[in-house]
XYZ file of C-alpha atoms in Angstrom:
732
model
C 18.822 -35.358 -41.242
C 16.166 -37.667 -39.783
C 16.415 -35.891 -36.400
C 16.096 -32.470 -38.029
C 13.054 -33.519 -40.023
C 11.482 -35.096 -36.971
C 12.026 -31.943 -34.902
C 10.580 -29.756 -37.658
C 7.542 -32.020 -38.009
C 6.979 -31.943 -34.243
C 6.824 -28.150 -34.157
C 4.757 -27.818 -37.348
C 2.090 -30.076 -35.865
C 2.289 -28.315 -32.499
C 1.908 -24.874 -34.104
C -1.113 -26.079 -36.072
C -2.790 -27.281 -32.896
C -2.071 -24.032 -31.033
C -3.032 -21.520 -33.684
C -5.680 -23.369 -35.708
C -7.397 -25.152 -32.791
C -8.723 -28.195 -34.660
C -11.845 -29.281 -32.810
C -11.873 -32.861 -34.165
C -8.497 -33.905 -32.765
C -9.973 -35.505 -29.668
C -13.187 -36.951 -28.432
C -15.435 -34.682 -26.394
C -14.199 -33.887 -22.903
C -17.560 -35.078 -21.604
C -16.542 -38.611 -22.624
C -14.006 -38.595 -19.816
C -13.952 -37.886 -16.131
C -11.750 -35.015 -15.046
C -11.524 -33.166 -11.748
C -12.857 -29.621 -11.754
C -10.940 -26.392 -11.162
C -7.523 -27.805 -12.026
C -4.912 -25.062 -11.907
C -1.754 -24.993 -14.041
C 1.239 -26.919 -12.727
C 4.838 -25.925 -12.006
C 8.097 -26.564 -13.813
C 11.411 -27.484 -12.205
C 12.353 -23.808 -12.497
C 9.735 -22.972 -9.868
C 7.277 -21.174 -12.128
C 4.167 -22.261 -14.024
C 5.354 -24.434 -16.903
C 5.975 -27.844 -18.382
C 8.987 -29.777 -17.002
C 11.997 -27.557 -17.649
C 10.346 -24.998 -19.939
C 7.754 -22.278 -19.241
C 4.205 -21.962 -20.545
C 1.942 -18.936 -20.989
C -0.282 -20.094 -18.114
C -0.886 -18.085 -14.945
C -2.479 -18.596 -11.545
C -5.397 -16.361 -10.548
C -4.505 -12.929 -9.169
C -3.971 -13.104 -5.414
C -2.339 -16.547 -5.508
C 0.691 -17.517 -3.469
C 2.699 -20.669 -4.124
C 5.780 -22.566 -2.986
C 7.711 -24.967 -5.174
C 10.679 -27.287 -4.607
C 12.502 -29.514 -7.077
C 15.564 -31.748 -7.178
C 17.129 -31.913 -10.636
C 20.810 -32.847 -10.443
C 22.919 -30.800 -9.912
C 20.291 -28.306 -8.688
C 17.941 -28.183 -5.760
C 15.624 -25.207 -6.133
C 13.122 -23.632 -3.776
C 10.774 -20.942 -5.056
C 8.199 -18.525 -3.723
C 5.710 -17.467 -6.382
C 3.327 -14.542 -6.113
C 0.605 -13.578 -8.556
C -0.245 -9.907 -7.909
C -2.399 -9.822 -11.068
C -3.924 -12.375 -13.421
C -1.394 -11.218 -16.027
C 1.786 -11.052 -13.899
C 3.721 -13.873 -12.250
C 6.671 -12.972 -10.014
C 8.916 -15.478 -8.288
C 12.005 -15.644 -6.117
C 14.351 -18.580 -6.682
C 16.904 -19.983 -4.235
C 19.073 -22.617 -5.920
C 21.639 -24.954 -4.420
C 24.216 -25.688 -7.145
C 25.805 -28.780 -5.681
C 28.716 -29.210 -8.083
C 30.537 -26.107 -6.784
C 31.778 -24.739 -3.460
C 30.295 -21.699 -1.773
C 33.431 -19.581 -2.229
C 36.907 -19.494 -3.763
C 38.469 -20.695 -0.500
C 37.684 -24.356 0.329
C 38.588 -23.933 4.006
C 36.093 -21.060 4.199
C 33.368 -22.902 2.274
C 33.616 -26.134 4.207
C 31.015 -28.502 2.830
C 28.714 -25.678 1.752
C 27.871 -25.742 -1.940
C 27.226 -22.727 -4.133
C 23.953 -20.831 -3.663
C 22.271 -18.632 -6.254
C 19.357 -16.259 -5.719
C 17.313 -14.655 -8.440
C 14.034 -13.080 -9.464
C 11.855 -14.194 -12.377
C 8.825 -12.503 -13.911
C 6.320 -13.523 -16.562
C 3.880 -11.108 -18.215
C 0.849 -12.192 -20.197
C 0.674 -10.289 -23.478
C -2.503 -11.859 -24.867
C -5.347 -13.641 -23.100
C -6.436 -16.942 -24.603
C -9.501 -16.758 -26.838
C -11.593 -19.182 -28.839
C -9.041 -19.289 -31.660
C -5.999 -17.411 -30.360
C -3.612 -18.813 -27.749
C -2.443 -17.169 -24.572
C 0.894 -15.426 -25.192
C 3.398 -14.433 -22.506
C 6.866 -12.955 -22.192
C 9.246 -13.916 -19.409
C 12.582 -12.938 -17.867
C 14.589 -15.386 -15.744
C 17.220 -14.278 -13.226
C 16.617 -10.678 -14.304
C 18.655 -9.236 -11.411
C 21.086 -11.992 -10.584
C 24.414 -13.524 -11.512
C 23.477 -14.604 -15.068
C 23.936 -18.244 -14.036
C 20.322 -18.992 -15.019
C 19.462 -15.928 -17.108
C 17.053 -16.414 -20.000
C 14.246 -14.638 -21.813
C 11.367 -16.137 -23.733
C 8.164 -15.645 -25.695
C 5.663 -18.470 -25.320
C 2.161 -19.361 -26.516
C -0.219 -21.911 -24.982
C -3.546 -23.217 -26.282
C -5.918 -25.606 -24.579
C -7.795 -28.168 -26.659
C -10.084 -30.365 -24.597
C -7.881 -31.975 -21.942
C -4.639 -31.134 -23.767
C -2.639 -27.956 -23.233
C -0.171 -27.258 -26.062
C 2.789 -24.893 -25.756
C 5.364 -23.533 -28.196
C 7.964 -20.835 -27.579
C 11.222 -19.070 -28.409
C 14.015 -18.674 -25.862
C 17.149 -16.546 -25.464
C 20.127 -16.947 -23.142
C 20.064 -20.323 -21.402
C 16.991 -21.275 -23.461
C 18.804 -21.015 -26.813
C 19.858 -24.633 -27.403
C 19.371 -26.231 -30.850
C 17.783 -23.062 -32.096
C 17.657 -20.657 -34.983
C 19.509 -17.426 -35.687
C 18.258 -14.566 -33.498
C 15.673 -12.737 -35.664
C 16.166 -9.520 -33.661
C 19.649 -9.309 -35.157
C 17.999 -8.243 -38.397
C 16.965 -5.061 -36.567
C 20.314 -4.359 -34.903
C 23.563 -6.371 -34.936
C 23.955 -5.676 -31.207
C 21.233 -8.286 -30.565
C 23.745 -10.954 -31.614
C 26.041 -10.090 -28.668
C 25.370 -11.317 -25.128
C 27.785 -10.643 -22.236
C 27.588 -13.384 -19.601
C 30.749 -12.585 -17.607
C 29.155 -10.116 -15.125
C 32.652 -9.411 -13.759
C 32.352 -5.633 -13.544
C 29.531 -5.463 -10.998
C 28.641 -6.536 -7.485
C 25.820 -8.672 -8.905
C 22.111 -8.159 -8.384
C 21.751 -5.600 -11.176
C 19.163 -5.645 -13.958
C 21.124 -6.885 -16.962
C 18.947 -5.084 -19.508
C 21.815 -4.982 -21.998
C 21.596 -8.777 -22.323
C 17.841 -9.209 -22.644
C 16.766 -11.006 -25.843
C 20.367 -11.034 -27.074
C 22.566 -13.817 -28.354
C 23.409 -15.430 -31.671
C 20.741 -18.073 -31.401
C 17.135 -18.367 -30.276
C 15.968 -21.725 -28.968
C 12.680 -23.310 -30.021
C 10.794 -25.259 -27.371
C 7.353 -26.734 -26.868
C 5.342 -29.478 -25.323
C 2.039 -30.964 -24.249
C 0.424 -31.232 -20.829
C -2.433 -33.722 -20.774
C -4.859 -34.402 -17.946
C -5.386 -38.164 -18.051
C -8.991 -39.400 -17.944
C -10.282 -41.315 -14.935
C -7.030 -40.795 -13.003
C -8.079 -38.133 -10.476
C -6.243 -35.325 -12.216
C -2.914 -37.036 -12.950
C -1.095 -35.214 -15.747
C 1.343 -36.400 -18.374
C 3.895 -33.875 -19.647
C 6.066 -34.222 -22.739
C 8.319 -31.409 -23.877
C 11.066 -30.493 -26.308
C 13.725 -28.860 -24.116
C 15.643 -25.768 -25.335
C 17.816 -25.421 -22.222
C 21.477 -25.051 -23.142
C 23.050 -27.244 -20.468
C 26.527 -26.252 -21.663
C 25.812 -22.639 -20.607
C 23.581 -23.010 -17.569
C 25.280 -23.157 -14.195
C 28.848 -24.534 -14.198
C 28.646 -27.350 -16.769
C 32.394 -28.030 -17.185
C 33.496 -27.896 -13.572
C 36.550 -25.689 -13.037
C 36.598 -24.782 -16.710
C 33.305 -22.981 -16.081
C 34.083 -21.610 -12.630
C 37.279 -22.183 -10.699
C 35.549 -23.394 -7.531
C 33.289 -25.892 -9.332
C 34.561 -29.397 -8.583
C 32.409 -31.612 -10.799
C 31.195 -31.607 -14.389
C 27.454 -31.597 -15.067
C 25.993 -34.666 -16.736
C 25.645 -33.863 -20.436
C 22.321 -33.920 -22.202
C 21.664 -37.011 -24.357
C 18.112 -36.138 -25.456
C 16.048 -32.988 -25.953
C 12.824 -34.785 -25.043
C 11.646 -34.822 -21.441
C 8.644 -36.605 -19.947
C 7.003 -36.573 -16.554
C 3.918 -36.985 -14.398
C 2.177 -34.662 -11.950
C 0.025 -36.143 -9.200
C -2.425 -33.844 -7.366
C -2.273 -35.087 -3.785
C -4.898 -32.458 -2.927
C -6.466 -29.386 -4.471
C -3.449 -27.312 -3.423
C -0.573 -29.833 -3.288
C 1.044 -31.358 -6.390
C 3.760 -34.028 -6.484
C 5.846 -34.482 -9.632
C 8.457 -36.755 -11.150
C 10.105 -36.583 -14.574
C 12.887 -37.916 -16.740
C 15.000 -35.148 -18.279
C 18.068 -34.812 -20.528
C 17.720 -38.485 -21.464
C 19.623 -39.521 -18.326
C 18.347 -37.745 -15.193
C 15.371 -38.280 -12.886
C 13.962 -35.171 -11.229
C 11.231 -34.855 -8.629
C 9.577 -32.224 -6.475
C 6.344 -30.739 -5.177
C 4.379 -27.493 -5.235
C 1.735 -25.922 -3.004
C -0.517 -23.032 -3.917
C -3.423 -21.103 -2.460
C -5.688 -18.571 -4.103
C -5.794 -15.956 -1.341
C -7.432 -13.203 -3.343
C -11.024 -14.216 -2.675
C -13.111 -13.024 0.255
C -12.908 -16.295 2.219
C -10.160 -18.207 0.399
C -9.652 -21.216 2.652
C -11.869 -21.235 5.743
C -15.279 -20.132 4.506
C -17.249 -20.618 7.719
C -17.159 -17.562 9.962
C -19.265 -16.586 12.978
C -22.560 -15.141 11.793
C -24.338 -12.269 13.473
C -26.340 -13.342 16.528
C -29.463 -11.354 17.267
C -29.765 -9.817 20.710
C -31.761 -12.155 22.927
C -35.054 -10.749 24.187
C -34.728 -7.779 21.860
C -38.423 -6.892 22.177
C -38.018 -6.557 25.940
C -34.939 -4.378 25.377
C -36.915 -2.090 23.062
C -39.656 -1.621 25.656
C -37.092 -0.842 28.388
C -34.973 1.534 26.288
C -38.048 3.507 25.243
C -38.387 4.686 28.865
C -35.005 6.405 29.298
C -31.935 7.238 27.204
C -29.611 6.063 29.981
C -31.135 2.592 29.736
C -30.510 2.694 25.991
C -26.849 3.638 26.508
C -26.344 0.862 29.043
C -28.096 -1.669 26.798
C -25.726 -0.723 23.978
C -22.738 -1.159 26.309
C -24.049 -4.517 27.557
C -24.537 -5.954 24.064
C -21.682 -4.387 22.077
C -18.730 -5.029 24.404
C -19.061 -8.857 24.547
C -18.879 -8.811 20.715
C -15.552 -6.947 20.893
C -17.267 -3.789 19.650
C -16.196 -1.597 22.540
C -18.563 1.301 23.221
C -16.638 4.510 23.936
C -19.430 7.123 23.942
C -23.120 7.502 23.149
C -25.720 10.223 22.819
C -29.306 10.690 21.577
C -30.041 13.805 19.566
C -33.626 14.028 18.360
C -34.389 10.700 16.687
C -30.713 9.831 16.075
C -28.617 7.532 18.269
C -24.929 8.406 18.099
C -22.272 5.955 19.273
C -18.469 5.774 19.197
C -16.796 2.377 19.237
C -13.438 0.719 18.702
C -12.695 -2.890 17.841
C -9.797 -5.260 17.285
C -11.476 -8.252 15.655
C -12.761 -7.383 12.186
C -10.438 -6.673 9.285
C -13.437 -5.258 7.422
C -14.662 -2.006 8.961
C -17.944 -2.346 7.090
C -18.597 -5.686 8.736
C -17.824 -4.178 12.148
C -20.006 -1.126 11.501
C -22.819 -3.293 10.162
C -22.797 -5.422 13.296
C -22.850 -2.340 15.512
C -25.871 -1.107 13.554
C -27.657 -4.448 13.911
C -27.113 -4.479 17.666
C -28.423 -0.924 17.909
C -31.447 -1.850 15.795
C -32.198 -4.830 18.056
C -32.213 -2.737 21.254
C -33.420 0.707 20.150
C -37.020 1.933 20.528
C -39.086 2.854 17.477
C -38.506 6.579 17.983
C -34.873 6.108 16.901
C -34.928 6.591 13.108
C -31.203 6.741 12.357
C -27.803 5.776 13.727
C -24.572 7.727 13.613
C -21.746 5.259 14.185
C -18.190 6.529 14.634
C -14.981 4.548 14.871
C -11.714 5.338 16.671
C -8.294 3.683 16.566
C -5.367 4.592 18.781
C -7.737 6.953 20.571
C -8.235 9.197 17.517
C -11.218 9.459 15.200
C -11.343 7.549 11.936
C -14.783 7.806 10.288
C -18.495 8.361 10.938
C -21.300 6.534 9.163
C -24.828 7.960 9.233
C -27.378 5.169 8.677
C -31.082 5.374 7.898
C -32.507 2.662 10.114
C -35.451 1.652 7.920
C -33.342 1.442 4.760
C -30.624 -0.491 6.578
C -33.062 -3.138 7.803
C -35.026 -3.430 4.546
C -31.845 -4.025 2.552
C -30.571 -6.547 5.090
C -33.429 -8.923 4.141
C -32.242 -9.006 0.510
C -28.549 -8.558 1.423
C -28.159 -5.559 -0.895
C -25.544 -3.319 0.755
C -25.086 -1.222 -2.400
C -28.745 -0.141 -2.196
C -28.334 0.676 1.492
C -25.460 2.979 0.537
C -27.939 5.370 -1.070
C -29.382 6.175 2.357
C -26.008 6.398 4.136
C -23.413 9.111 4.547
C -19.744 8.539 5.363
C -17.362 11.227 6.640
C -14.287 11.702 8.779
C -14.556 11.785 12.582
C -12.669 14.145 14.896
C -13.370 12.214 18.154
C -14.600 15.115 20.286
C -16.011 13.186 23.240
C -17.308 16.363 24.925
C -20.276 16.306 22.551
C -21.565 12.979 23.934
C -23.877 12.594 26.918
C -22.742 9.117 27.940
C -19.080 8.134 28.286
C -18.683 4.764 30.037
C -15.765 4.312 32.365
C -12.931 2.521 30.643
C -10.693 0.322 32.737
C -7.220 1.767 32.439
C -4.583 0.527 32.206
C -5.833 -2.409 30.150
C -3.504 -5.245 29.161
C -3.795 -7.492 26.092
C -1.234 -10.282 25.813
C -0.483 -13.659 24.280
C 2.179 -16.373 24.504
C 3.026 -18.511 21.508
C 6.010 -20.234 19.873
C 8.007 -18.282 17.315
C 10.972 -18.989 15.122
C 14.058 -17.083 13.999
C 16.117 -18.344 11.088
C 19.064 -17.578 8.841
C 19.226 -19.050 5.326
C 22.372 -19.541 3.242
C 26.011 -18.733 3.891
C 29.304 -20.590 4.122
C 28.586 -21.793 7.663
C 25.536 -23.753 6.559
C 22.356 -23.502 4.544
C 19.889 -23.304 7.427
C 20.150 -22.002 10.984
C 17.151 -21.805 13.249
C 16.107 -20.856 16.758
C 12.867 -22.161 18.267
C 11.598 -19.706 20.879
C 8.713 -19.062 23.244
C 7.428 -15.600 22.503
C 5.417 -13.079 24.518
C 3.497 -10.234 22.926
C 1.512 -7.666 24.809
C 0.055 -4.195 24.629
C -0.790 -2.061 27.653
C -3.347 0.683 27.004
C -2.539 3.447 29.479
C -5.087 5.897 28.081
C -7.173 5.929 24.915
C -4.282 7.629 23.110
C -1.257 6.123 24.864
C -0.026 2.535 24.873
C 3.068 0.410 25.448
C 3.783 -2.413 23.036
C 6.114 -5.185 24.193
C 7.586 -8.330 22.650
C 10.035 -10.690 24.335
C 11.174 -14.241 23.725
C 12.924 -17.144 25.405
C 15.168 -19.501 23.442
C 14.371 -23.215 23.506
C 16.670 -24.795 20.894
C 19.023 -23.514 18.207
C 22.139 -24.251 16.165
C 23.477 -20.678 16.067
C 26.805 -21.667 17.656
C 27.918 -22.871 14.223
C 27.552 -19.359 12.763
C 30.971 -17.772 12.218
C 30.767 -15.317 9.315
C 31.330 -11.688 10.287
C 30.349 -8.567 8.409
C 32.614 -7.303 5.610
C 30.727 -4.026 5.233
C 32.747 -0.818 4.796
C 29.945 1.444 6.082
C 28.433 1.450 9.618
C 27.172 -2.013 10.549
C 23.520 -1.226 11.115
C 22.245 -4.589 9.763
C 25.154 -6.844 8.807
C 26.010 -7.709 12.433
C 22.938 -9.945 12.318
C 25.029 -13.021 13.221
C 26.145 -11.413 16.500
C 22.570 -10.447 17.342
C 21.334 -13.974 16.654
C 24.052 -15.658 18.680
C 24.148 -13.366 21.706
C 20.377 -13.134 22.117
C 19.599 -16.812 21.639
C 18.788 -17.416 25.334
C 16.392 -14.535 25.960
C 15.741 -11.185 24.360
C 13.563 -8.089 24.470
C 12.479 -7.756 20.872
C 10.494 -4.555 21.390
C 9.409 -2.199 24.166
C 7.775 0.855 22.608
C 5.689 3.698 24.066
C 3.295 5.388 21.597
C 1.096 8.453 21.954
C -1.364 9.295 19.160
C -2.929 12.661 18.394
C -5.238 14.218 15.840
C -4.009 17.748 15.180
C -6.732 18.593 12.673
C -9.593 16.869 10.872
C -7.106 15.368 8.378
C -3.775 15.557 10.236
C -2.604 12.724 12.481
C 0.505 12.519 14.666
C 2.305 10.169 16.992
C 5.254 10.302 19.352
C 7.201 7.127 20.154
C 10.167 6.147 22.322
C 11.766 2.891 23.418
C 13.402 -0.218 22.054
C 11.734 0.274 18.692
C 13.137 -2.872 17.077
C 15.628 -5.665 17.695
C 18.729 -3.631 16.681
C 17.818 -0.031 17.551
C 16.227 2.058 20.239
C 14.858 5.424 19.181
C 12.856 8.493 20.090
C 10.864 10.404 17.517
C 7.581 10.477 15.709
C 5.683 11.275 12.564
C 2.965 13.516 11.188
C 0.552 12.436 8.447
C -1.822 14.480 6.322
C -4.512 12.133 5.064
C -7.585 13.680 3.383
C -10.599 11.432 3.999
C -12.018 11.548 0.464
C -8.666 11.373 -1.365
C -6.508 8.399 -2.291
C -3.180 9.955 -1.307
C -1.394 11.015 1.871
C 1.824 12.839 2.774
C 3.852 12.346 5.938
C 7.079 13.270 7.687
C 8.969 11.186 10.246
C 12.143 11.887 12.240
C 14.073 9.733 14.741
C 17.087 9.888 16.986
C 18.337 6.292 17.050
C 20.979 4.371 18.997
C 22.185 0.869 18.252
C 21.186 -1.771 20.818
C 23.632 -4.224 22.356
C 23.917 -7.620 20.695
C 22.179 -9.426 23.584
C 18.990 -7.436 22.814
C 18.419 -6.511 26.436
C 18.754 -3.019 27.917
C 22.237 -1.773 26.955
C 23.398 0.069 23.828
C 26.450 0.071 21.567
C 28.334 3.269 20.749
C 26.748 3.922 17.352
C 23.982 6.528 17.158
C 22.428 8.499 14.299
C 19.523 10.669 13.215
C 17.249 9.355 10.508
C 14.095 10.624 8.862
C 11.961 10.653 5.726
C 9.349 12.492 3.765
C 6.726 9.907 2.798
C 4.227 9.983 -0.050
C 1.412 7.436 -0.364
C -0.892 6.861 -3.322
C -3.515 4.104 -3.579
C -5.135 3.175 -6.863
C -8.674 2.384 -5.639
C -9.784 -0.160 -8.257
C -6.742 -2.434 -8.135
C -5.948 -1.645 -4.474
C -2.284 -1.058 -5.347
C -0.507 1.131 -2.814
C 2.548 3.065 -4.030
C 4.833 4.418 -1.311
C 7.811 6.691 -1.909
C 10.100 7.500 1.034
C 12.986 9.908 0.651
C 15.516 10.872 3.299
C 18.408 9.669 5.443
C 18.879 5.997 6.347
C 20.455 4.424 9.428
C 23.989 4.081 8.019
C 24.088 7.768 7.062
C 23.354 7.216 3.364
C 20.628 9.298 1.745
C 18.225 8.342 -1.020
C 14.779 6.925 -1.538
C 12.801 3.728 -1.095
C 10.025 2.781 -3.521
C 7.457 0.244 -2.342
C 4.427 -1.082 -4.178
C 1.934 -3.616 -2.854
C -1.521 -4.923 -3.649
C -4.158 -5.735 -1.077
C -6.782 -8.352 -1.939
C -10.322 -8.865 -0.687
C -9.227 -11.464 1.864
C -6.676 -9.068 3.380
C -3.759 -10.885 1.701
C -1.112 -8.353 0.695
C 1.750 -8.910 -1.725
C 4.471 -6.355 -2.360
C 7.993 -5.573 -3.497
C 10.447 -2.732 -2.990
C 13.806 -1.337 -3.983
C 16.022 1.427 -2.606
C 18.703 3.589 -4.168
C 21.028 5.759 -2.095
C 24.130 7.911 -2.552
C 26.623 5.152 -1.686
C 28.486 3.357 -4.479
C 27.949 -0.249 -5.514
C 31.288 -1.083 -3.892
C 30.211 0.462 -0.579
C 26.873 -1.314 -0.717
C 28.581 -4.624 -1.464
C 27.222 -7.766 -3.077
C 23.803 -7.152 -4.566
C 24.584 -3.568 -5.703
C 21.376 -2.083 -4.244
C 18.643 -2.963 -1.774
C 15.592 -4.855 -3.035
C 13.174 -7.546 -1.965
C 9.594 -8.661 -1.651
C 7.134 -9.481 1.108
C 3.644 -10.769 1.784
C 1.177 -10.655 4.651
C -1.130 -13.619 5.220
C -4.403 -12.824 7.020
C -4.812 -15.237 9.927
C -8.580 -15.372 9.426
C -8.060 -16.925 5.976
C -6.867 -20.110 7.698
C -9.236 -20.202 10.684
C -12.945 -20.091 11.304
C -12.899 -16.877 13.362
C -12.464 -13.267 12.331
C -9.125 -11.666 13.158
C -7.176 -8.547 12.224
C -3.869 -10.346 12.773
C -1.532 -11.128 9.884
C 1.595 -13.213 9.445
C 4.236 -11.287 7.536
C 7.181 -12.677 5.598
C 9.800 -10.567 3.854
C 12.918 -11.547 1.980
C 15.952 -9.665 0.749
C 18.467 -11.542 -1.394
C 21.216 -10.219 0.899
C 21.435 -8.413 4.227
C 23.442 -5.224 3.698
C 23.815 -1.938 5.589
C 22.855 0.412 2.779
C 19.270 1.706 2.569
C 18.451 0.353 6.052
C 15.451 2.031 7.706
C 14.148 1.849 11.263
C 11.575 -0.949 11.644
C 9.048 0.821 13.836
C 5.555 -0.587 14.337
C 2.279 1.355 14.560
C 3.103 3.468 11.513
C 0.517 6.193 11.064
C -0.562 5.206 7.570
C -1.474 1.693 8.753
C -3.089 2.917 11.968
C -5.284 5.363 10.036
C -6.159 3.054 7.147
C -9.872 3.288 7.955
C -9.667 7.104 7.815
C -9.957 6.893 4.034
C -13.247 6.578 2.166
C -11.849 4.301 -0.562
C -10.831 1.691 2.010
C -14.297 1.739 3.588
C -16.086 1.515 0.247
C -13.800 -1.372 -0.774
C -15.478 -3.604 1.832
C -19.012 -2.274 1.436
C -20.400 -5.710 0.515
C -19.420 -6.933 4.015
C -22.074 -4.704 5.611
C -24.475 -7.570 6.376
C -21.943 -10.338 7.070
């Protein structure tokens, strides 16, 4: 009875603090020294939380984080993305080290069981002066049910203390109360955890918020004064350790070989040490008998310059007064002055003409992610060198040899607003429209050196995670990337690599797929191409069929597993936020050594594509419907958000006409990805990005051709909303 009364008293006091917010509980925060801008910390589950339990806290929208923890018998790695301030999404990869990888010990070897799952948390109420933040979460919502749980949680900050209280279902239902939702419907008392009738990976909606009991949990996270941001965490744990994982060895799962240490206390305690603004180290004592430890790293990539704030500023043209005197004598001198001063800034002049008091130029560039910054710098160069008789500029941009947009700029307004850095005021004297790239209208077309080669050599890395052969396999390589511009509209893109070191010889697992092996022969590709490989060799030709219709034709070794010939057409209205396209390909599977030969398998594949971008949030919705590489038909739905820095975070799923059995483990295709802008980490501007994508499993269903230079990406600047998005970069 004493324990019950103590538990009840703990939660009564905690609820009073959260909901009543007593202001006299603690001395003023100004009496202490605390670091500024402290972000919420991570739980052992790999999401924002206390020690084992979640909180209602979130990272800022545009954040990306990595978390790792060791909490016997689990080692868990997590990738956490925050597409919005109110939504946290994470992918968990857990090593359950008290069970073998499979039912057959000889097949498993020394590989322990691996579990993959997705978690989400949605904020229902933002914290106010009196009210707490409230959130709802789903753990392992499309997994094996090994770690499945649902919860409602509230958090309230009082001075340097952050209080949390919540209710949990599923694996968070220990020492709880009777499920109150059962009063609505008796079905809420029943929770099926067997998951025997599926291939796994499905959304177990029939189990959400179900079960006989609901766990009650809570805790306190305190930032300690004068300790450089060190935090103390104390929590009441509602995890049911007799349900989670495989607690009773073979009684839980017949290939588990060891029982899990039983819980001897519901109270957990731990410390978090901020080694830097982005890196946290943590250690805790859980279950009354287990020490856990780990770390987390996060970055807020949503801001304009999230990490490296210093970028090259605009440099005025030297001797600009002399230029203005010279260019006033002859238009040809003006054209050549523009060429001389734009090209070294990687703003390549393609054409120029003077009509009345307007200077028209066409340029292309491969440095600035922001087209407004690039256009603004072109305008500033033109202002520096142009005579007084030039009253306006008409600046047009091309990409892939086809026209993207034209910006008409009033020179006087542009310069006056540059002094006060007010690009929105300058907009009133500007006009933006599409550009059809008719070079015959221009008087000056400088000779362009063709063919023109751009190339780079750098290390790259291929890896394979998980599987009975081992957890991690990697291949360090020396990679070559290059692009040969044959004409303005035609180019060859190449990528090749040379192996330096790898452990791929230990890979043995072969595909068990019952449909054509268009992706699941990945092990053979990795092993037979580990010395050297041609990753891509693709010829592209771009066209503009109409003012709003773009096209391209491509042929070659389009990706690592397939060569193809085909193309696409895209209708993209300049002043609309949608586009429609069609693509069709004749594809043939490449040989496993990724050189010049092919395997016997060939197919035709194609899609109708619909794109819609919500301009305020910068969420892009993409729906592709058609035939995939393995012959299955269906659709792929992709949604991603692009942030001011260029960071992009997205997820996708695909459903086709094959059965769950034919698809195999995972039931259907799904995953997430992100693109990190290189310029966020360096002091120079760059359009390059590092992309990372992850599927829980590699299967053959819903597999599409991975061709680069897709028309929607190539023509991104041929859309007014994308230009206006970066308008405040005009004077950067």
